[in-house]
Structures are given as C-alpha cells and as structure tokens.
mmCIF file of C-alpha atoms and ligand atoms in Angstrom:
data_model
loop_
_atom_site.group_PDB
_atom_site.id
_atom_site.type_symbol
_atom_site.label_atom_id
_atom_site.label_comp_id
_atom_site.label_asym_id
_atom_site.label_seq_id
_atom_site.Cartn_x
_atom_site.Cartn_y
_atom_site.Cartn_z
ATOM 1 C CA UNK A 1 4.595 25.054 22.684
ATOM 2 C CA UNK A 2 6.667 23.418 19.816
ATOM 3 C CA UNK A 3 6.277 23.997 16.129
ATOM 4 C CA UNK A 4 5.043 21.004 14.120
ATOM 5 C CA UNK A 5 7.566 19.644 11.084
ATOM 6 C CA UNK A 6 5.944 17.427 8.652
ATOM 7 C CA UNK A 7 8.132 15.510 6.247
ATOM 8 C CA UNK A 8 6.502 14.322 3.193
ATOM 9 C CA UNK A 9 7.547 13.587 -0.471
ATOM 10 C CA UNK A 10 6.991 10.149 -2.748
ATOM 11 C CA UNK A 11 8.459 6.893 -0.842
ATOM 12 C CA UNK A 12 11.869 5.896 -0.857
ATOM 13 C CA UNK A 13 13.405 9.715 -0.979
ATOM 14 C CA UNK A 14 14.800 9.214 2.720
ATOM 15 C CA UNK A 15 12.076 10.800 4.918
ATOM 16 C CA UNK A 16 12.546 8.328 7.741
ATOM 17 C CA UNK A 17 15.921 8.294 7.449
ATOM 18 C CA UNK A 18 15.878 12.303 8.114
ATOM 19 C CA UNK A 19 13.191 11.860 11.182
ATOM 20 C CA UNK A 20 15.200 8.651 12.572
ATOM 21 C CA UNK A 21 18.412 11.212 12.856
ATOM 22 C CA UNK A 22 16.279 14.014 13.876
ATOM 23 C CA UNK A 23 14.151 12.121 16.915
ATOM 24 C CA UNK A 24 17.072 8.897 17.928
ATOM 25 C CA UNK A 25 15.547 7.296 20.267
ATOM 26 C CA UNK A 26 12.893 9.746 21.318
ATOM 27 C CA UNK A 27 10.039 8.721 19.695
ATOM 28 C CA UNK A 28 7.132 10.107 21.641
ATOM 29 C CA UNK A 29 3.796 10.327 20.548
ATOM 30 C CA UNK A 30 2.166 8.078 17.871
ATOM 31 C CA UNK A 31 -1.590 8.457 17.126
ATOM 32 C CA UNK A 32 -3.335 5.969 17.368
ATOM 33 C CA UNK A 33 -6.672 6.987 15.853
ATOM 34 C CA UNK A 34 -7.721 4.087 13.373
ATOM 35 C CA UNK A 35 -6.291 3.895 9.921
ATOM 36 C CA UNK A 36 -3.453 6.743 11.942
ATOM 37 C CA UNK A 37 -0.832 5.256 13.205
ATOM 38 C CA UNK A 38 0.730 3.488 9.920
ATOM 39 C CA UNK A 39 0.293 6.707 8.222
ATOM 40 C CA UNK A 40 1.877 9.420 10.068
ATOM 41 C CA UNK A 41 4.410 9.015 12.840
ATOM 42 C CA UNK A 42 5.383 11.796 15.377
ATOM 43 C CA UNK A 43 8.408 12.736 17.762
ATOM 44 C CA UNK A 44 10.350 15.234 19.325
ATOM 45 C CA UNK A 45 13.109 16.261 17.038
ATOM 46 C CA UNK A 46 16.118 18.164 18.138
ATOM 47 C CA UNK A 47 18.512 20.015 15.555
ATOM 48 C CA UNK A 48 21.217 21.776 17.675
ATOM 49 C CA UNK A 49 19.303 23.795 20.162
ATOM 50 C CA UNK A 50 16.224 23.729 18.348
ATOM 51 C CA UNK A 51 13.513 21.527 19.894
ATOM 52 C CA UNK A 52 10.227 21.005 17.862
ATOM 53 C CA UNK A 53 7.455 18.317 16.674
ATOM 54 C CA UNK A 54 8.067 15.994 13.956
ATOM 55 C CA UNK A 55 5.908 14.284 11.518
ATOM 56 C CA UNK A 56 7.128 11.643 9.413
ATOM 57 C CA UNK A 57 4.852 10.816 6.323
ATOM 58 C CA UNK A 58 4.674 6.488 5.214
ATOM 59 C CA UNK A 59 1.290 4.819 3.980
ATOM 60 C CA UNK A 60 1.883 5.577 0.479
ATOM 61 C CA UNK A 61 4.578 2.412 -0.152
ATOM 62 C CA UNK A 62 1.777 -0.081 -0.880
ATOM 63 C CA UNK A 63 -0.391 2.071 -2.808
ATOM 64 C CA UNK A 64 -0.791 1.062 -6.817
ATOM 65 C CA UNK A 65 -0.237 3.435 -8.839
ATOM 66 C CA UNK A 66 -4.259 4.199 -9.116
ATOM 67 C CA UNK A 67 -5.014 5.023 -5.514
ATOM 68 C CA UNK A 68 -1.314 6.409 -5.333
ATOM 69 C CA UNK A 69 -2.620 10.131 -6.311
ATOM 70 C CA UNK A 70 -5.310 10.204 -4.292
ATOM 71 C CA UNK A 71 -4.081 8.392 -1.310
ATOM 72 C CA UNK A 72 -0.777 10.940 -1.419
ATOM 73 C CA UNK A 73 -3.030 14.151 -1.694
ATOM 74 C CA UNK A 74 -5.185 13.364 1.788
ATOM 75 C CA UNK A 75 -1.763 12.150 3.425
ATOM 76 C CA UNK A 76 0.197 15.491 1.999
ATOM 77 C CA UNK A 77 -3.149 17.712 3.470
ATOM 78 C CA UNK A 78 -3.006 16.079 6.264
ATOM 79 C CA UNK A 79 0.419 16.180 7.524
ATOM 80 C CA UNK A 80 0.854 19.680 6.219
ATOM 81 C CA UNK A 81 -2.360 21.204 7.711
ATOM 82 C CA UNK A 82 -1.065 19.722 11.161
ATOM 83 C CA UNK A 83 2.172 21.352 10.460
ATOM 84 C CA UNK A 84 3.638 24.792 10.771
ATOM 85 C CA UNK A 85 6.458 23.745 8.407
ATOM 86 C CA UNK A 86 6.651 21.131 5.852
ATOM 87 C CA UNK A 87 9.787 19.753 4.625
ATOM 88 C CA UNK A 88 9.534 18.542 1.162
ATOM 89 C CA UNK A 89 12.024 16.020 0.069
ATOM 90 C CA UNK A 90 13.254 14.450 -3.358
ATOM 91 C CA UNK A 91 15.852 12.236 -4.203
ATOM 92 C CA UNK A 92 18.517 14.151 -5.703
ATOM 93 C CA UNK A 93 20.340 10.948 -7.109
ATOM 94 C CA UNK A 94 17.052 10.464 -9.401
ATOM 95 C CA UNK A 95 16.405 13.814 -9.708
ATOM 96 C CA UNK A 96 12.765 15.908 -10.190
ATOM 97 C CA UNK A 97 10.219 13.044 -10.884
ATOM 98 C CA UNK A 98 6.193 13.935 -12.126
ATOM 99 C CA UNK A 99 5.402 12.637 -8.621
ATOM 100 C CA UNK A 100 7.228 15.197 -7.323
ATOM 101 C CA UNK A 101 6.061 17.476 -9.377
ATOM 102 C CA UNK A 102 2.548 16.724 -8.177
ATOM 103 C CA UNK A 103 3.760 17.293 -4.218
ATOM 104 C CA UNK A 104 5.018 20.668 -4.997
ATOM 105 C CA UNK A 105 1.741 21.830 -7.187
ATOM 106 C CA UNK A 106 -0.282 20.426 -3.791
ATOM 107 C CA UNK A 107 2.644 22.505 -1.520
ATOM 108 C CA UNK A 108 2.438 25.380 -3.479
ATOM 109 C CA UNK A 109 -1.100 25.404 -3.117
ATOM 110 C CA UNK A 110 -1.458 25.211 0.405
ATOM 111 C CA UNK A 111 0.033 28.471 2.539
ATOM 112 C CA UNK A 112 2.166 26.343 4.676
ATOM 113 C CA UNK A 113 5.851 27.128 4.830
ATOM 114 C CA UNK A 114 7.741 24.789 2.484
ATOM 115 C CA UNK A 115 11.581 23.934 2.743
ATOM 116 C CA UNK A 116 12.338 22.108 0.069
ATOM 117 C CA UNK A 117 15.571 19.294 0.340
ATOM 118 C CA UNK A 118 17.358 17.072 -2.046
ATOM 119 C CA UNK A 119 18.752 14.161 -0.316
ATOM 120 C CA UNK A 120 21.029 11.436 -0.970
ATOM 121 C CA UNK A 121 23.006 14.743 -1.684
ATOM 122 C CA UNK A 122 26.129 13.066 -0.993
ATOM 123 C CA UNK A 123 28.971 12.863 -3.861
ATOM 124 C CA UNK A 124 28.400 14.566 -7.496
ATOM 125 C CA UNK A 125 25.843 11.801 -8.266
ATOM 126 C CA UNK A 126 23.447 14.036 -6.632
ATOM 127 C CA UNK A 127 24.371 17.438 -8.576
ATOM 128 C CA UNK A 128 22.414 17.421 -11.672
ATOM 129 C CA UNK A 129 19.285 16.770 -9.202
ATOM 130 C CA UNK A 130 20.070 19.634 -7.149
ATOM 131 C CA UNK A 131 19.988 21.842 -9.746
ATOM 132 C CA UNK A 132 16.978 20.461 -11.213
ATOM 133 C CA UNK A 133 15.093 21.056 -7.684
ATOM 134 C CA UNK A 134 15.142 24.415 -8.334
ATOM 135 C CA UNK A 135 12.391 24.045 -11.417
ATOM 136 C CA UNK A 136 9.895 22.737 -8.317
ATOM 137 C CA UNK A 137 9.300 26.567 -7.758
ATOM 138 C CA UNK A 138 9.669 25.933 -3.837
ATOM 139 C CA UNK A 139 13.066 28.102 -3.502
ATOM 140 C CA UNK A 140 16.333 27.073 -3.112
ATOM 141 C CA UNK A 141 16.987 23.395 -1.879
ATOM 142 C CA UNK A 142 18.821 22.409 0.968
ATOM 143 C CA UNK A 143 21.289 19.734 -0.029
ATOM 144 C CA UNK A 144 21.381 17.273 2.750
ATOM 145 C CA UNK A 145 22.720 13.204 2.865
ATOM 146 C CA UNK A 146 19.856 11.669 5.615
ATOM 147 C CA UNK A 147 21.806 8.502 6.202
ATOM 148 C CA UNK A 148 25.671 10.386 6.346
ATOM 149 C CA UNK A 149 24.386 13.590 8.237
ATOM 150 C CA UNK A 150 25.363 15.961 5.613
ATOM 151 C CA UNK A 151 23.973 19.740 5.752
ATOM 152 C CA UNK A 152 21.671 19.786 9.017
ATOM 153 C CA UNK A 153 24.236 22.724 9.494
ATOM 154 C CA UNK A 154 22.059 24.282 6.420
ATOM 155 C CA UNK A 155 18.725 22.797 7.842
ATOM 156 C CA UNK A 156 19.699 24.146 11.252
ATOM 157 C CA UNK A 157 20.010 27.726 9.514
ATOM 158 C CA UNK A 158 16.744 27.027 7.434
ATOM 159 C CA UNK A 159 14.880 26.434 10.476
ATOM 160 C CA UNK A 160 16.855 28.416 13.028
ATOM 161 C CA UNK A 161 15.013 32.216 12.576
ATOM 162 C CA UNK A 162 11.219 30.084 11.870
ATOM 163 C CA UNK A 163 11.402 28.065 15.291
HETATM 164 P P1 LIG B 1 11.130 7.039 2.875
HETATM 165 O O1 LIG B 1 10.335 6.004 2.152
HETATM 166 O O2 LIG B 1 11.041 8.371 2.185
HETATM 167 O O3 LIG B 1 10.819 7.116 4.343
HETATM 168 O O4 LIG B 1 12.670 6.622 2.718
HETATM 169 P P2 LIG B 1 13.627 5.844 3.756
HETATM 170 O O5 LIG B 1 14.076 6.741 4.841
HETATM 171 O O6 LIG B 1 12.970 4.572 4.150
HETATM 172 O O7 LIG B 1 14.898 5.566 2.831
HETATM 173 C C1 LIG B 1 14.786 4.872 1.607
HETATM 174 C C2 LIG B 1 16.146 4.347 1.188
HETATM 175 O O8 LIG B 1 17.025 5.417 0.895
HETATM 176 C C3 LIG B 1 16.822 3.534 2.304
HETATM 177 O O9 LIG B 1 17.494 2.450 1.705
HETATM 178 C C4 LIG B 1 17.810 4.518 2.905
HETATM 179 O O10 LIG B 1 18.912 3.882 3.491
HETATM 180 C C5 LIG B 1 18.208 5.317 1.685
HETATM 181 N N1 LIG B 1 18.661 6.687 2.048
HETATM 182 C C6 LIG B 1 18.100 7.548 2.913
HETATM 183 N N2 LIG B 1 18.817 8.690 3.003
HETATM 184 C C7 LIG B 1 19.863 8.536 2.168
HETATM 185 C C8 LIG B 1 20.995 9.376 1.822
HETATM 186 O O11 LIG B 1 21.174 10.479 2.312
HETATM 187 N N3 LIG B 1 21.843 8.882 0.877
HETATM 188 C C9 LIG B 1 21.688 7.643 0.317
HETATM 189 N N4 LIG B 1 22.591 7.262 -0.591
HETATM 190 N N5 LIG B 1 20.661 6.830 0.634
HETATM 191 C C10 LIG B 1 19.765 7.264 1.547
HETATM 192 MG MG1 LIG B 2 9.334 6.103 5.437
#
C-alpha cells in the first residue's frame, strides 16, 4: 500500500507545479464525488525509487477573501486527514505571509507529519524567505525550485526513511 502526500499551502506558491513534476503524465485517480474533483487532485508520484500517493490541493483561487479562511481550513483538514504526510509550501520569493501563518497554526495542530518547503527557491531572491520559514515552527525547510527541479535530492532524503 502507498503512503498518501498531500500538498497544500495558499494559491500561487507552486503546489501544482511540484505534483505536475512529481506524477508527469501519470495522473491516476481523480475523485469524483460532487463538489471533489476541482478541489483535490490525486496521482502516483515517483521521487527516485520512492513510489507513493499524491494529493494536490486547488479550490481556494476563487475564494474572496471572506470565505477564503474558512474554505482553506475544510480543504487543509481534508487533504491532511487523507494524508500520511503533508507537504506545506510557501513562496520563498514573497516570503512568510499571515496566510501562511494560518496553514501552519492549522498543521501544527493536527498530528500529521509536516515537511515544510520554500519554493521558487531558485537564485538569492529566495534567501531572506528561507530563513524566514523557519519562524513557521514546522522545522527546517526544504529549499526546492518546482518549475527548475531544484532540491528533490533534499525532498528525496526528507521522504526517503518516512516512505
Ligand atoms: P499553486 O496555485 O500553488 O498550485 O501554484 P502553481 O503551481 O499553479 O504555480 C503558480 C505560479 O508560480 C506559476 O506561474 C508557476 O509557473 C510559478 N512557479 C511554480 N514553481 C516555481 C518555482 O520554483 N520558481 C518560480 N520562479 N516560479 C514557480
Ligand atoms: Mg494549483
């Protein structure tokens, strides 16, 4: 049986950049209970040798700022409580935003294991945000570029001794 993955953070950070890269082409399974399939989005990742479930987190982009919290709390439970491991992502060119900081307050809340990752990690635009990741209280961050493939070597060693 594979572990489940779930990706999740505030839209726009990359998190269907990371499970394009991590699934290609293999997009298997997609949910299609009502109200489902736009929100979460599932396929078998491979990292290396690893092989294991992915859930990729959307439904939040058209939310006003109102609903936002709300909506992004019962998406966040969701995914996570379907997961074994939940990757939390930021944007490490913008840095730690109060959205964020609301994600890891719900993470650190629930007993699911969190790796936390800064992407857009590429070049030193991203270096102030890596450091601040580290105030999220989720560990240390895995730098990581989604779109130019930079640190799955660190993911891969992140994930390597869990799956
Ligand atoms: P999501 O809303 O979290 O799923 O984010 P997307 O995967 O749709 O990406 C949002 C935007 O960020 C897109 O324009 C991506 O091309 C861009 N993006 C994703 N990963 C990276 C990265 O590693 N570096 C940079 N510079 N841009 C990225
Ligand atoms: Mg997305």
């Amino acid at each position: 049986m594979s572990l489940t993955l779930a990706i999740v953070g505030r839209p726009n950070v990359g998190k269907s950049t990371l499970f394009n890269r991590l699934v290609g082409k293999r997009l298997a399974l997609v949910d299609d209970q009502p109200g489902v399939t736009r929100d979460l989005r599932e396929g078998e990742a491979r990292l290396g040798d690893l092989r294991f479930t992915v859930i990729d987190t959307a439904g939040l982009e058209d939310a006003n700022d109102d609903s936002l919290q709300g909506r992004m709390r019962r998406l966040t439970e969701r995914a996570v409580d379907m997961a074994d491991i939940c990757l939390f992502m930021i944007d490490a060119r913008t840095g730690v935003t109060p959205t964020d900081q609301i994600f890891a307050e719900i993470l650190r809340k629930r007993s699911a294991h969190v790796i936390l990752a800064a992407n857009k990690g590429e070049g030193s635009a991203a270096d102030a945000g890596v450091i601040e990741a580290y105030s999220l209280g989720l560990g240390e961050p895995i730098r990581l570029s989604a779109e130019h493939g930079e640190g799955m070597n660190d993911l891969y060693s992140h994930l390597m001794p869990i799956i």
